[in-house]
Amino acid sequence: MAEDPYAVGSGGKQAFWADSVADAIEARDPSDPIVIKGGVSPSGVPHIGHFNEIMRGYYVAEALRDRGHEVRQVFTADDKDRLRKVPRQLADLEWNVVGLGEVDAGALGRNLGKPYTDIPDPFGCCDSYGAHFTNLLKKSAELVDIDVEFVSNTELYADGEFEAVTRRVLERADRARKVLAEYQNKVDDDYVPFLPQCSECGKLTEGVTEIDLDAGEVSYVCEDVEAGDQTIEGCGHEGTATLREGKLPWRFEWPAQWEILGVDFEPFGKDHAEGSWPSGEDIAENVLDIQPPVPMVYEWFTLEGEPLSSSSGNVITVDEVLAILEPEVFTYFFVKTPRKQRDFSVEHVDQLVDEFDRFEGLYFGDLEPRDEDEQAVADRAYPMVVPDPDPDRVRIPYTFAAVLGMTDDPDLREEIARREGHIPDDAPEWAVEDALARVERARNWARRTGNAFDYELKRAELPDHDFDAATEAALDELADFVAEGHDGETIQGEIYETAKRHDVPVGDFFAAGYRLLFDDTEGPQLGTFIAKLDQEFVVKRLRREA
């Protein structure tokens, strides 16, 4: 009996969930190489939810490698699946996301019902629609330096890898129907667990009329197919197809992959846990006579509180994430327990960076852990996140990096970071370069979100200004207060009090500060922002000194 997919990777004596999974895999005494699999249909723009499959597998693979095992991490492109609906957005190989109006959407609509690998690439750069979006998934893995072997279902069928297991399923069609009927209502006595591809229109059909296993063929009529809330029309053609000219339905194809690839472990989302996994386990054991792999359920991600969805267009790609985060910060996101749903918020991504910086600090002994588990996870997982740990590594706090991004001068950025103590005097050149690379990412974040750091700080010269005597006196007094050293909330309160003491309208006093910093009349919350700047600059600017 297979393990409970909700239990694997949780509890037990291990601090890091990937080690708990490794324990479950080793308990079966598998032969090397241990095979870890993920998979997805290349139906549209790959997003960070799809990347869950790769990263969960990666951490388990690393845990097993640390124990001396040879591990093969594979990812199946389920690219012989049919196109069921036209997505709202697509992306070219440079990650430029476009609407359907920028490609030939009509051509996609005319290919509904066909396998992804038989549909032309809307961008004309790859062999097929399926190849295009599989290539984007490959590029996602390369961007974070994860070594994954991609396997095409279409190629496995064409090479005959599925043929033996397909034949076995059809030989045991009665048994297959009985098992599947426990999970699907539409299974009747005429159901055949095979989808031939029509030789006339290229669509996958369910209209099997006869099976001839001696000849290795099925006869069919290309019938209409229900796909969600729409009907994909068949062409009515009657023909025959070999066992390579079609595919198994998903609930049979998944366990067939386990046999063909020798899969030992596979993580999957909770949608499969509540549907495909129970039937796949049953089919594996009672139709194919194989042991299903060790399973693990992971919760889905959301994006700004809403479900990630390629079809609806609510996506963020790995490329977009890496424009605002270092790869190691992004991969750290997957260190967290798979059992809890997590929201990826671009708006609050600074909080994720702060978490990572703490995680790194714990590993190098720079911080005190909240508890033993926090330290244990950092000790165990950090070398998987950053394969070559180096205590000389330097991190500039993310929001301070966003402040530095308000100036284009790289030398000034470094000067300020050093002056404020964020770059040690003895930091090696490579560490300084890596630390300052965060500035551009933080700047991209500010621009993408239009947040408090999305302003151009006028550092090079003092903006033109014309203040009355009361305002100038108030600015001088505020400068003295800032020079004493206070946090942002305290400075914010003092701005109000200083304005009142000098009988300067509060709005005008804030506008004076914005004029001196941004040559503008508005900006971020002034006190909080001032506290993030280098103190010497702020004091001079409030005193109107160039």
XYZ file of N, CA, C and O in Angstrom, residues 260-345:
344
model
N 7.270 3.213 -17.025
C 8.226 3.424 -18.114
C 9.511 4.074 -17.608
O 10.620 3.688 -17.999
N 9.360 5.058 -16.719
C 10.513 5.821 -16.247
C 11.088 5.284 -14.943
O 12.125 5.762 -14.484
N 10.418 4.294 -14.328
C 10.906 3.735 -13.070
C 10.865 4.744 -11.941
O 11.828 4.868 -11.168
N 9.757 5.465 -11.809
C 9.674 6.590 -10.879
C 9.603 6.100 -9.428
O 8.809 5.222 -9.090
N 10.430 6.707 -8.581
C 10.453 6.384 -7.147
C 9.724 7.423 -6.298
O 9.238 7.103 -5.210
N 9.666 8.669 -6.787
C 9.011 9.741 -6.008
C 8.435 10.768 -6.959
O 9.067 11.119 -7.964
N 7.225 11.230 -6.635
C 6.640 12.316 -7.421
C 5.791 13.212 -6.529
O 4.860 12.752 -5.869
N 6.110 14.508 -6.499
C 5.252 15.461 -5.808
C 4.149 15.932 -6.751
O 4.307 15.901 -7.971
N 3.037 16.380 -6.188
C 1.942 16.873 -7.032
C 1.034 17.780 -6.210
O 1.009 17.731 -4.984
N 0.291 18.613 -6.919
C -0.623 19.547 -6.279
C -1.833 18.855 -5.704
O -2.158 17.712 -6.053
N -2.528 19.578 -4.836
C -3.653 18.979 -4.133
C -4.800 18.616 -5.069
O -5.633 17.780 -4.724
N -4.855 19.218 -6.278
C -5.896 18.822 -7.229
C -5.720 17.366 -7.628
O -6.704 16.619 -7.740
N -4.476 16.933 -7.822
C -4.225 15.522 -8.138
C -4.448 14.635 -6.915
O -4.887 13.482 -7.040
N -4.127 15.163 -5.745
C -4.290 14.366 -4.524
C -5.741 13.980 -4.310
O -6.050 12.916 -3.772
N -6.632 14.857 -4.746
C -8.063 14.607 -4.530
C -8.711 13.942 -5.735
O -9.895 13.641 -5.700
N -7.944 13.719 -6.806
C -8.532 13.125 -7.998
C -7.676 12.042 -8.610
O -7.903 10.842 -8.426
N -6.620 12.482 -9.315
C -5.838 11.542 -10.113
C -4.999 10.581 -9.280
O -4.771 9.444 -9.702
N -4.495 11.029 -8.111
C -3.637 10.144 -7.331
C -4.360 8.898 -6.847
O -3.841 7.784 -7.040
N -5.544 8.987 -6.221
C -6.194 7.751 -5.774
C -6.450 6.781 -6.919
O -6.236 5.566 -6.772
N -6.894 7.302 -8.063
C -7.134 6.389 -9.188
C -5.816 5.874 -9.749
O -5.712 4.702 -10.134
N -4.777 6.737 -9.800
C -3.486 6.293 -10.308
C -2.886 5.195 -9.451
O -2.317 4.227 -9.961
N -3.003 5.355 -8.145
C -2.518 4.329 -7.214
C -3.244 3.007 -7.454
O -2.628 1.926 -7.515
N -4.567 3.093 -7.599
C -5.395 1.897 -7.825
C -5.043 1.237 -9.155
O -4.884 0.013 -9.258
N -4.901 2.049 -10.194
C -4.561 1.508 -11.516
C -3.177 0.873 -11.500
O -2.968 -0.211 -12.063
N -2.223 1.537 -10.848
C -0.871 0.985 -10.777
C -0.878 -0.402 -10.149
O -0.269 -1.345 -10.673
N -1.582 -0.527 -9.019
C -1.549 -1.781 -8.268
C -2.459 -2.858 -8.858
O -2.104 -4.037 -8.847
N -3.601 -2.466 -9.406
C -4.609 -3.460 -9.785
C -4.833 -3.619 -11.281
O -5.577 -4.508 -11.689
N -4.199 -2.776 -12.093
C -4.259 -2.945 -13.542
C -2.857 -3.218 -14.087
O -2.652 -4.159 -14.853
N -1.884 -2.414 -13.649
C -0.524 -2.563 -14.171
C 0.351 -3.493 -13.334
O 1.432 -3.891 -13.775
N -0.101 -3.810 -12.127
C 0.679 -4.664 -11.220
C 2.050 -4.070 -10.907
O 3.082 -4.762 -10.914
N 2.089 -2.775 -10.633
C 3.326 -2.113 -10.226
C 3.077 -1.366 -8.921
O 1.930 -1.109 -8.545
N 4.167 -1.028 -8.245
C 4.051 -0.235 -7.028
C 4.102 1.244 -7.397
O 5.025 1.683 -8.088
N 3.139 2.037 -6.952
C 3.213 3.480 -7.232
C 4.375 4.104 -6.490
O 4.863 3.556 -5.492
N 4.852 5.243 -6.958
C 5.985 5.889 -6.285
C 5.572 6.486 -4.948
O 4.396 6.582 -4.616
N 6.568 6.890 -4.182
C 6.295 7.655 -2.971
C 5.683 8.987 -3.403
O 6.254 9.685 -4.243
N 4.525 9.343 -2.849
C 3.871 10.583 -3.263
C 4.060 11.691 -2.232
O 4.395 11.437 -1.077
N 3.858 12.929 -2.646
C 3.818 14.042 -1.702
C 2.937 15.145 -2.270
O 3.109 15.551 -3.428
N 2.016 15.615 -1.469
C 1.143 16.716 -1.876
C 1.784 18.043 -1.505
O 2.342 18.194 -0.423
N 1.709 18.993 -2.422
C 2.078 20.364 -2.072
C 0.866 21.273 -2.300
O 0.028 21.016 -3.166
N 0.789 22.283 -1.498
C -0.273 23.274 -1.654
C 0.076 24.211 -2.809
O 1.246 24.447 -3.118
N -0.950 24.783 -3.407
C -0.743 25.720 -4.509
C -0.246 27.066 -4.004
O -0.437 27.429 -2.848
N 0.364 27.792 -4.908
C 0.694 29.184 -4.650
C -0.452 30.066 -5.144
O -1.215 29.677 -6.033
N -0.519 31.243 -4.569
C -1.375 32.285 -5.127
C -0.483 33.466 -5.502
O 0.659 33.571 -5.057
N -1.005 34.339 -6.325
C -0.300 35.553 -6.733
C -1.152 36.737 -6.326
O -2.269 36.894 -6.830
N -0.640 37.506 -5.375
C -1.389 38.633 -4.806
C -2.758 38.178 -4.322
O -3.753 38.859 -4.486
N -2.797 36.964 -3.745
C -4.017 36.450 -3.143
C -4.953 35.738 -4.085
O -5.967 35.171 -3.653
N -4.654 35.711 -5.387
C -5.514 35.062 -6.375
C -4.816 33.835 -6.960
O -3.590 33.820 -7.083
N -5.584 32.786 -7.350
C -4.965 31.580 -7.896
C -4.138 31.863 -9.138
O -4.538 32.667 -9.991
N -2.970 31.231 -9.218
C -2.182 31.293 -10.442
C -2.906 30.523 -11.539
O -3.399 29.416 -11.305
N -2.961 31.083 -12.735
C -3.667 30.401 -13.815
C -3.177 30.909 -15.160
O -3.315 32.106 -15.461
N -2.625 29.998 -15.970
C -2.193 30.377 -17.315
C -3.391 30.748 -18.173
O -3.339 31.691 -18.972
N -4.489 30.017 -18.022
C -5.654 30.259 -18.872
C -6.313 31.601 -18.583
O -6.812 32.275 -19.476
N -6.297 32.023 -17.308
C -6.918 33.300 -16.959
C -5.961 34.471 -17.084
O -6.367 35.629 -17.056
N -4.656 34.158 -17.210
C -3.674 35.224 -17.360
C -3.104 35.739 -16.055
O -2.302 36.678 -16.064
N -3.472 35.138 -14.912
C -2.915 35.582 -13.627
C -1.646 34.782 -13.361
O -1.669 33.756 -12.683
N -0.541 35.244 -13.932
C 0.720 34.499 -13.837
C 1.865 35.453 -13.550
O 1.803 36.649 -13.826
N 2.908 34.889 -12.986
C 4.211 35.552 -12.946
C 5.234 34.485 -13.297
O 5.211 33.375 -12.765
N 6.097 34.795 -14.228
C 7.061 33.812 -14.715
C 8.340 33.869 -13.897
O 8.602 34.834 -13.175
N 9.145 32.830 -14.032
C 10.436 32.800 -13.351
C 11.303 33.965 -13.821
O 11.993 34.603 -13.023
N 11.257 34.273 -15.111
C 12.020 35.391 -15.637
C 11.605 36.706 -14.969
O 12.460 37.525 -14.612
N 10.315 36.919 -14.791
C 9.844 38.139 -14.126
C 10.301 38.183 -12.671
O 10.685 39.246 -12.157
N 10.248 37.047 -12.003
C 10.679 36.994 -10.604
C 12.159 37.352 -10.485
O 12.566 38.118 -9.604
N 12.977 36.819 -11.405
C 14.417 37.039 -11.305
C 14.821 38.459 -11.703
O 15.972 38.852 -11.508
N 13.878 39.232 -12.234
C 14.150 40.648 -12.467
C 14.116 41.436 -11.167
O 14.670 42.540 -11.092
N 13.492 40.864 -10.123
C 13.374 41.582 -8.847
C 14.012 40.823 -7.679
O 14.147 41.381 -6.590
N 14.418 39.565 -7.906
C 15.004 38.749 -6.840
C 16.234 38.012 -7.343
O 16.268 37.564 -8.492
N 17.221 37.814 -6.488
C 18.313 36.906 -6.818
C 17.782 35.482 -6.918
O 16.813 35.133 -6.232
N 18.373 34.646 -7.770
C 17.899 33.272 -7.906
C 17.829 32.530 -6.576
O 16.895 31.764 -6.328
N 18.809 32.770 -5.682
C 18.813 32.043 -4.415
C 17.663 32.469 -3.501
O 17.163 31.666 -2.711
N 17.230 33.713 -3.617
C 16.071 34.144 -2.819
C 14.814 33.443 -3.324
O 13.981 32.988 -2.550
N 14.700 33.339 -4.648
C 13.537 32.660 -5.226
C 13.523 31.184 -4.846
O 12.488 30.646 -4.444
N 14.671 30.501 -4.965
C 14.676 29.077 -4.636
C 14.470 28.854 -3.136
O 13.927 27.822 -2.732
N 14.865 29.820 -2.318
C 14.565 29.734 -0.876
C 13.064 29.676 -0.623
O 12.606 29.012 0.313
N 12.280 30.337 -1.458
C 10.821 30.337 -1.317
C 10.277 28.909 -1.239
O 9.285 28.644 -0.562
N 10.944 27.967 -1.906
C 10.482 26.577 -1.951
C 11.040 25.734 -0.810
O 10.694 24.560 -0.694
N 11.909 26.319 -0.004
C 12.404 25.609 1.180
C 11.283 25.444 2.202
O 11.223 24.464 2.946
N 10.371 26.385 2.201
C 9.293 26.368 3.188
C 8.414 25.138 2.991
O 8.331 24.583 1.901
N 7.740 24.740 4.045
C 6.970 23.497 4.000
C 5.984 23.481 2.831
O 5.278 24.469 2.596
N 5.919 22.388 2.102
C 5.003 22.297 0.960
C 3.539 22.225 1.381
O 2.651 22.399 0.540
N 3.303 21.943 2.645
C 1.935 21.668 3.084
C 1.096 22.923 3.311
O -0.088 22.862 3.524
N 1.721 24.081 3.271
C 1.013 25.326 3.537
C 0.907 26.163 2.270
O 1.891 26.366 1.566
N -0.298 26.636 1.987
C -0.472 27.511 0.833
C 0.281 28.817 1.062
O 0.233 29.389 2.153
N 0.965 29.285 0.020
C 1.754 30.501 0.160
C 1.409 31.478 -0.957
O 1.183 31.088 -2.100
N 1.383 32.726 -0.575
C 1.103 33.778 -1.542
C 2.418 34.410 -1.983
O 3.262 34.742 -1.142
N 2.591 34.526 -3.276
C 3.731 35.273 -3.794
C 3.232 36.677 -4.097
O 2.403 36.878 -4.978
N 3.727 37.633 -3.339
C 3.288 39.014 -3.495
C 4.442 39.857 -3.994
O 5.442 40.031 -3.289
